[in-house]
Short mmCIF file of C-alpha atoms and ligand atoms in Angstrom, two decimals:
data_model
loop_
_atom_site.label_atom_id
_atom_site.label_comp_id
_atom_site.label_asym_id
_atom_site.label_seq_id
_atom_site.Cartn_x
_atom_site.Cartn_y
_atom_site.Cartn_z
CA MET R 1 21.52 4.48 24.88
CA THR R 2 18.20 6.26 24.55
CA ASP R 3 14.93 7.05 26.21
CA GLU R 4 12.56 4.17 25.57
CA ASN R 5 13.25 0.49 25.53
CA LYS R 6 13.86 -0.06 21.87
CA ARG R 7 12.94 -3.32 20.21
CA VAL R 8 15.24 -4.79 17.63
CA LEU R 9 14.92 -7.91 15.51
CA LEU R 10 17.83 -10.31 15.35
CA VAL R 11 17.74 -12.70 12.39
CA GLU R 12 20.34 -15.43 12.86
CA ASP R 13 20.27 -19.17 12.26
CA ASN R 14 23.31 -20.11 14.33
CA VAL R 15 22.34 -20.73 17.97
CA VAL R 16 25.67 -19.69 19.44
CA ASN R 17 25.74 -16.48 17.43
CA GLN R 18 22.13 -15.84 18.45
CA LYS R 19 23.05 -16.03 22.13
CA LEU R 20 26.11 -13.83 21.79
CA ALA R 21 24.35 -11.14 19.78
CA THR R 22 21.30 -11.17 22.06
CA MET R 23 23.51 -10.70 25.08
CA LEU R 24 25.35 -7.77 23.50
CA LEU R 25 22.12 -6.09 22.43
CA GLN R 26 20.55 -6.53 25.87
CA GLN R 27 23.66 -5.12 27.52
CA LEU R 28 23.17 -2.05 25.36
CA GLY R 29 19.66 -1.63 26.73
CA LEU R 30 17.64 -3.04 23.86
CA THR R 31 14.76 -5.49 23.76
CA VAL R 32 15.50 -8.30 21.33
CA ASP R 33 13.25 -10.58 19.30
CA VAL R 34 15.14 -13.48 17.77
CA VAL R 35 14.18 -15.48 14.69
CA ASP R 36 16.26 -18.03 12.80
CA SER R 37 15.15 -17.62 9.19
CA GLY R 38 14.41 -15.05 6.52
CA GLN R 39 10.85 -16.27 6.31
CA LYS R 40 10.25 -15.72 10.03
CA ALA R 41 11.90 -12.30 9.81
CA ILE R 42 9.28 -11.22 7.28
CA GLN R 43 6.49 -12.49 9.53
CA SER R 44 7.93 -10.56 12.47
CA VAL R 45 8.16 -7.36 10.46
CA GLN R 46 4.52 -7.81 9.45
CA LYS R 47 3.51 -7.87 13.10
CA GLU R 48 5.90 -5.46 14.76
CA LEU R 49 7.60 -2.14 14.04
CA TYR R 50 11.26 -2.51 14.94
CA ALA R 51 13.80 0.21 15.62
CA MET R 52 16.34 -1.84 13.71
CA ILE R 53 17.00 -5.26 12.20
CA LEU R 54 20.27 -7.16 12.44
CA MET R 55 20.27 -9.58 9.54
CA ASP R 56 22.49 -12.60 9.07
CA CYS R 57 23.29 -12.97 5.36
CA GLN R 58 23.85 -16.73 5.24
CA MET R 59 20.83 -18.76 6.22
CA PRO R 60 19.34 -21.91 4.68
CA GLU R 61 16.25 -21.56 2.46
CA MET R 62 15.71 -17.81 2.49
CA ASP R 63 18.93 -15.89 3.11
CA GLY R 64 19.35 -12.37 4.44
CA PHE R 65 19.48 -10.83 0.99
CA GLU R 66 16.16 -12.28 -0.11
CA ALA R 67 14.56 -11.50 3.23
CA THR R 68 15.71 -7.88 2.99
CA LYS R 69 14.25 -7.48 -0.49
CA ALA R 70 10.92 -8.84 0.73
CA ILE R 71 10.95 -6.61 3.82
CA ARG R 72 11.70 -3.50 1.76
CA LYS R 73 8.85 -4.36 -0.59
CA LEU R 74 6.47 -4.85 2.30
CA GLU R 75 7.59 -1.60 3.90
CA SER R 76 7.26 0.42 0.73
CA LEU R 77 3.63 -0.60 0.50
CA ARG R 78 3.12 0.21 4.16
CA GLY R 79 5.20 3.40 4.21
CA THR R 80 7.56 2.34 6.98
CA TYR R 81 11.33 2.11 7.04
CA THR R 82 13.47 0.02 9.36
CA PRO R 83 17.26 0.27 9.24
CA ILE R 84 18.71 -3.14 8.36
CA VAL R 85 22.30 -3.93 9.26
CA ALA R 86 23.78 -7.05 7.71
CA VAL R 87 25.76 -9.36 9.95
CA THR R 88 28.09 -11.29 7.75
CA ALA R 89 31.06 -13.60 7.86
CA LEU R 90 31.71 -12.85 4.22
CA ALA R 91 34.66 -10.63 3.58
CA MET R 92 34.77 -10.62 -0.16
CA VAL R 93 35.03 -7.48 -2.23
CA GLY R 94 31.57 -6.50 -3.39
CA ASP R 95 29.70 -7.89 -0.39
CA LYS R 96 28.98 -4.50 1.03
CA GLU R 97 27.70 -3.40 -2.37
CA ARG R 98 25.47 -6.46 -2.51
CA CYS R 99 24.04 -5.68 0.93
CA ILE R 100 23.32 -2.10 -0.09
CA ALA R 101 21.90 -3.17 -3.45
CA VAL R 102 19.21 -5.32 -1.86
CA GLY R 103 18.21 -2.52 0.49
CA MET R 104 20.32 -2.96 3.61
CA ASP R 105 21.77 0.16 5.17
CA ASP R 106 25.05 -1.04 6.56
CA TYR R 107 26.97 -4.11 7.60
CA ILE R 108 28.96 -5.48 10.49
CA SER R 109 31.25 -8.47 10.34
CA LYS R 110 31.27 -11.61 12.44
CA PRO R 111 32.30 -12.18 15.13
CA ILE R 112 30.48 -9.05 16.28
CA ASP R 113 32.70 -6.55 18.02
CA ARG R 114 30.91 -4.89 20.94
CA GLN R 115 32.35 -1.44 20.28
CA MET R 116 31.52 -1.62 16.58
CA LEU R 117 27.99 -2.76 17.35
CA LYS R 118 27.53 0.19 19.68
CA ILE R 119 28.67 2.60 16.96
CA LYS R 120 26.29 1.07 14.41
CA LEU R 121 23.36 1.16 16.84
CA ASN R 122 23.99 4.76 17.76
CA HIS R 123 24.04 5.68 14.12
CA TRP R 124 21.05 3.71 12.89
CA LEU R 125 18.75 4.23 15.83
CA GLN R 126 18.65 7.97 15.25
CA LYS R 127 15.06 9.07 14.87
CA ASP R 128 15.73 11.59 12.10
CA PHE R 129 17.05 8.95 9.79
CA VAL R 130 14.08 6.66 10.26
CA LEU R 131 11.55 9.45 9.89
CA LYS R 132 13.18 10.76 6.74
CA ASN R 133 13.31 7.30 5.24
CA GLN R 134 9.72 6.60 6.11
CA GLU R 135 8.87 9.67 4.12
CA LEU R 136 11.09 8.62 1.23
CA ALA R 137 9.77 5.07 1.35
CA ARG R 138 6.24 6.35 1.04
CA LYS R 139 7.08 8.63 -1.83
CA TYR R 140 9.62 6.90 -3.97
CA ALA R 141 9.76 3.18 -3.46
CA GLN R 142 7.88 0.76 -5.70
CA PRO R 143 7.44 3.09 -8.67
CA GLU R 144 5.21 0.75 -10.69
CA THR R 145 2.69 -0.06 -8.00
CA THR R 146 2.32 3.41 -6.54
CA LEU R 147 2.47 5.30 -9.80
CA ALA R 148 -1.25 5.48 -10.33
CA LEU R 149 -1.87 6.66 -6.79
CA GLU R 150 0.48 9.59 -6.83
CA GLU R 151 0.77 12.83 -8.66
CA ASP R 152 2.73 12.79 -11.92
CA PRO R 153 6.49 12.88 -11.38
CA ILE R 154 6.72 15.57 -14.06
CA ASP R 155 4.24 18.35 -14.53
CA LEU R 156 3.77 17.99 -18.28
CA GLU R 157 0.91 20.45 -18.67
CA GLU R 158 3.02 23.32 -17.48
CA LEU R 159 5.86 22.23 -19.77
CA LYS R 160 3.66 21.94 -22.85
CA ASP R 161 2.76 25.61 -22.62
CA PHE R 162 6.33 26.56 -22.26
CA TYR R 163 8.19 24.40 -24.76
CA ALA R 164 5.38 23.54 -27.17
CA ASP R 165 6.78 21.54 -30.12
CA ASP R 166 10.23 21.17 -28.59
CA LEU R 167 8.90 19.29 -25.57
CA GLN R 168 10.01 15.79 -26.64
CA ASP R 169 13.44 17.10 -27.45
CA VAL R 170 13.80 18.87 -24.10
CA LEU R 171 12.68 15.79 -22.19
CA ALA R 172 14.97 13.47 -24.16
CA THR R 173 17.91 15.74 -23.36
CA PHE R 174 16.90 15.84 -19.72
CA VAL R 175 16.75 12.03 -19.47
CA GLU R 176 20.05 11.60 -21.26
CA THR R 177 21.99 14.14 -19.18
CA THR R 178 20.44 12.93 -15.93
CA GLU R 179 21.46 9.36 -16.70
CA LYS R 180 25.08 10.46 -17.14
CA LEU R 181 24.92 12.71 -14.10
CA LEU R 182 23.66 9.90 -11.85
CA VAL R 183 26.61 7.69 -12.84
CA GLU R 184 29.02 10.48 -11.94
CA ILE R 185 27.15 11.27 -8.73
CA ASN R 186 27.38 7.64 -7.66
CA GLN R 187 31.13 7.70 -8.28
CA ALA R 188 31.57 10.93 -6.31
CA ILE R 189 29.73 9.32 -3.36
CA LEU R 190 31.91 6.20 -3.54
CA ASP R 191 35.05 8.37 -3.70
CA HIS R 192 33.82 10.75 -0.98
CA LYS R 193 34.32 13.80 -3.19
CA ASP R 194 32.08 16.30 -1.44
CA ALA R 195 32.80 19.39 -3.54
CA GLN R 196 32.14 17.57 -6.82
CA LEU R 197 29.07 15.93 -5.37
CA ALA R 198 27.65 19.24 -4.15
CA HIS R 199 28.19 20.74 -7.59
CA MET R 200 26.51 17.86 -9.43
CA ALA R 201 23.63 17.67 -6.96
CA HIS R 202 23.10 21.36 -7.59
CA GLU R 203 23.02 20.74 -11.35
CA LEU R 204 20.53 17.94 -10.92
CA LYS R 205 18.33 20.08 -8.70
CA GLY R 206 18.35 22.89 -11.27
CA SER R 207 17.63 20.83 -14.37
CA SER R 208 14.93 18.81 -12.58
CA ALA R 209 13.20 21.96 -11.41
CA SER R 210 13.35 23.32 -14.98
CA VAL R 211 11.39 20.40 -16.38
CA GLY R 212 8.93 20.31 -13.50
CA ALA R 213 10.30 17.13 -11.90
CA LYS R 214 9.67 18.37 -8.39
CA GLY R 215 10.44 15.13 -6.53
CA LEU R 216 13.82 14.82 -8.23
CA ALA R 217 14.60 18.47 -7.58
CA LYS R 218 13.87 18.00 -3.88
CA LEU R 219 16.13 14.96 -3.69
CA GLY R 220 18.83 16.94 -5.50
CA LEU R 221 18.58 19.50 -2.72
CA TYR R 222 18.84 16.80 -0.02
CA LEU R 223 21.90 15.42 -1.76
CA GLU R 224 23.51 18.83 -1.98
CA ARG R 225 23.01 19.23 1.75
CA ALA R 226 24.40 15.78 2.49
CA ALA R 227 27.49 16.67 0.42
CA GLY R 228 27.90 19.91 2.37
CA LEU R 229 27.81 17.97 5.64
CA ARG R 230 29.98 15.17 4.25
CA ASP R 231 27.28 12.80 5.48
CA TRP R 232 28.03 9.79 3.28
CA HIS R 233 25.38 7.59 4.79
CA ASP R 234 22.75 10.19 4.02
CA ALA R 235 24.21 10.75 0.55
CA LYS R 236 23.95 7.04 -0.18
CA ASP R 237 20.36 6.84 1.00
CA THR R 238 19.38 9.90 -0.96
CA PHE R 239 21.06 8.52 -4.04
CA ALA R 240 19.03 5.32 -3.72
CA ALA R 241 15.86 7.39 -3.53
CA LEU R 242 17.04 9.46 -6.50
CA THR R 243 17.55 6.45 -8.73
CA SER R 244 14.09 5.12 -8.01
CA ALA R 245 12.54 8.57 -8.46
CA PHE R 246 14.33 8.91 -11.78
CA ALA R 247 13.12 5.45 -12.82
CA ARG R 248 9.63 6.67 -12.04
CA VAL R 249 10.10 9.75 -14.20
CA LYS R 250 11.34 7.63 -17.12
CA TYR R 251 8.50 5.17 -16.70
CA PHE R 252 6.01 8.02 -16.69
CA LEU R 253 7.52 9.56 -19.83
CA ARG R 254 7.45 6.20 -21.63
CA GLN R 255 3.77 5.82 -20.77
CA GLN R 256 3.06 9.31 -22.03
CA HIS R 257 5.03 8.68 -25.18
CA SER R 258 3.27 5.43 -26.06
CA ALA R 259 -0.10 7.00 -25.28
CA SER R 260 0.58 9.84 -27.72
CA HIS R 261 1.83 7.35 -30.35
CA GLU R 262 -1.32 5.30 -30.14
CA ALA R 263 -3.34 8.42 -30.72
CA VAL R 264 -1.44 9.05 -33.93
CA ILE R 265 -1.28 5.50 -35.20
CA LEU R 266 -4.74 4.16 -34.39
CA PRO R 267 -6.88 6.29 -36.76
CA GLY R 268 -4.85 5.12 -39.77
CA ARG R 269 -5.35 1.45 -39.00
CA GLU R 270 -8.70 0.67 -40.59
MN1 MN P 1 24.00 -17.99 9.23
#
């Protein structure tokens, strides 16, 4: 498969499935650590940097969904990113969405098909993806906890000079249109409409740059590129980063807004 002996984490509570998956992974040239619970998966991730995690969804006590959320939280504080592929027997509509929503990157169904596993590994063990996501994880995950440590998501000082009294109005319009745009962007990704996506990503990039939201503008550019390449995995990842970056912008604006309100209200309150 690749140069070095890559280490992957297999999280699976069923002993037979553990054996089968371990065998397949070893045949593909990987080193495998096996744990049988979500709790142990978190402990392993604390100790070791894995090239990838294969995560069973159904496990007693802590399931794969909860474990993934905890791992993503841990990684966002540490600035690492490990691709997580769900291994699931579930075949209900919405399962894939649930996997993605908690922070998994992909899924594979049980029983694991060797050819399919190989395809997933080849895709998710690419270095570029991991490096890019490490960067995104550092920058955009956990908006509340990292907010104070990072630069402002919008350069308000520059804007104040430019828009003066109309600033609140401009920002309100920006938030409102971006909210709508993100809904449409999400739909274009789900429907694989690359031309529409490229156009909307371009819009987002432009309006974000206009209000000094540099992080959002950069992600808009990444998304435009992903649309051009019809790279739907990348588009999905970038969209996830975009939504958290936008949440950060809104949070920042709310803070600013309440701070300026206090300044107005407090002197009158004697
Ligand atoms: Mn299970």
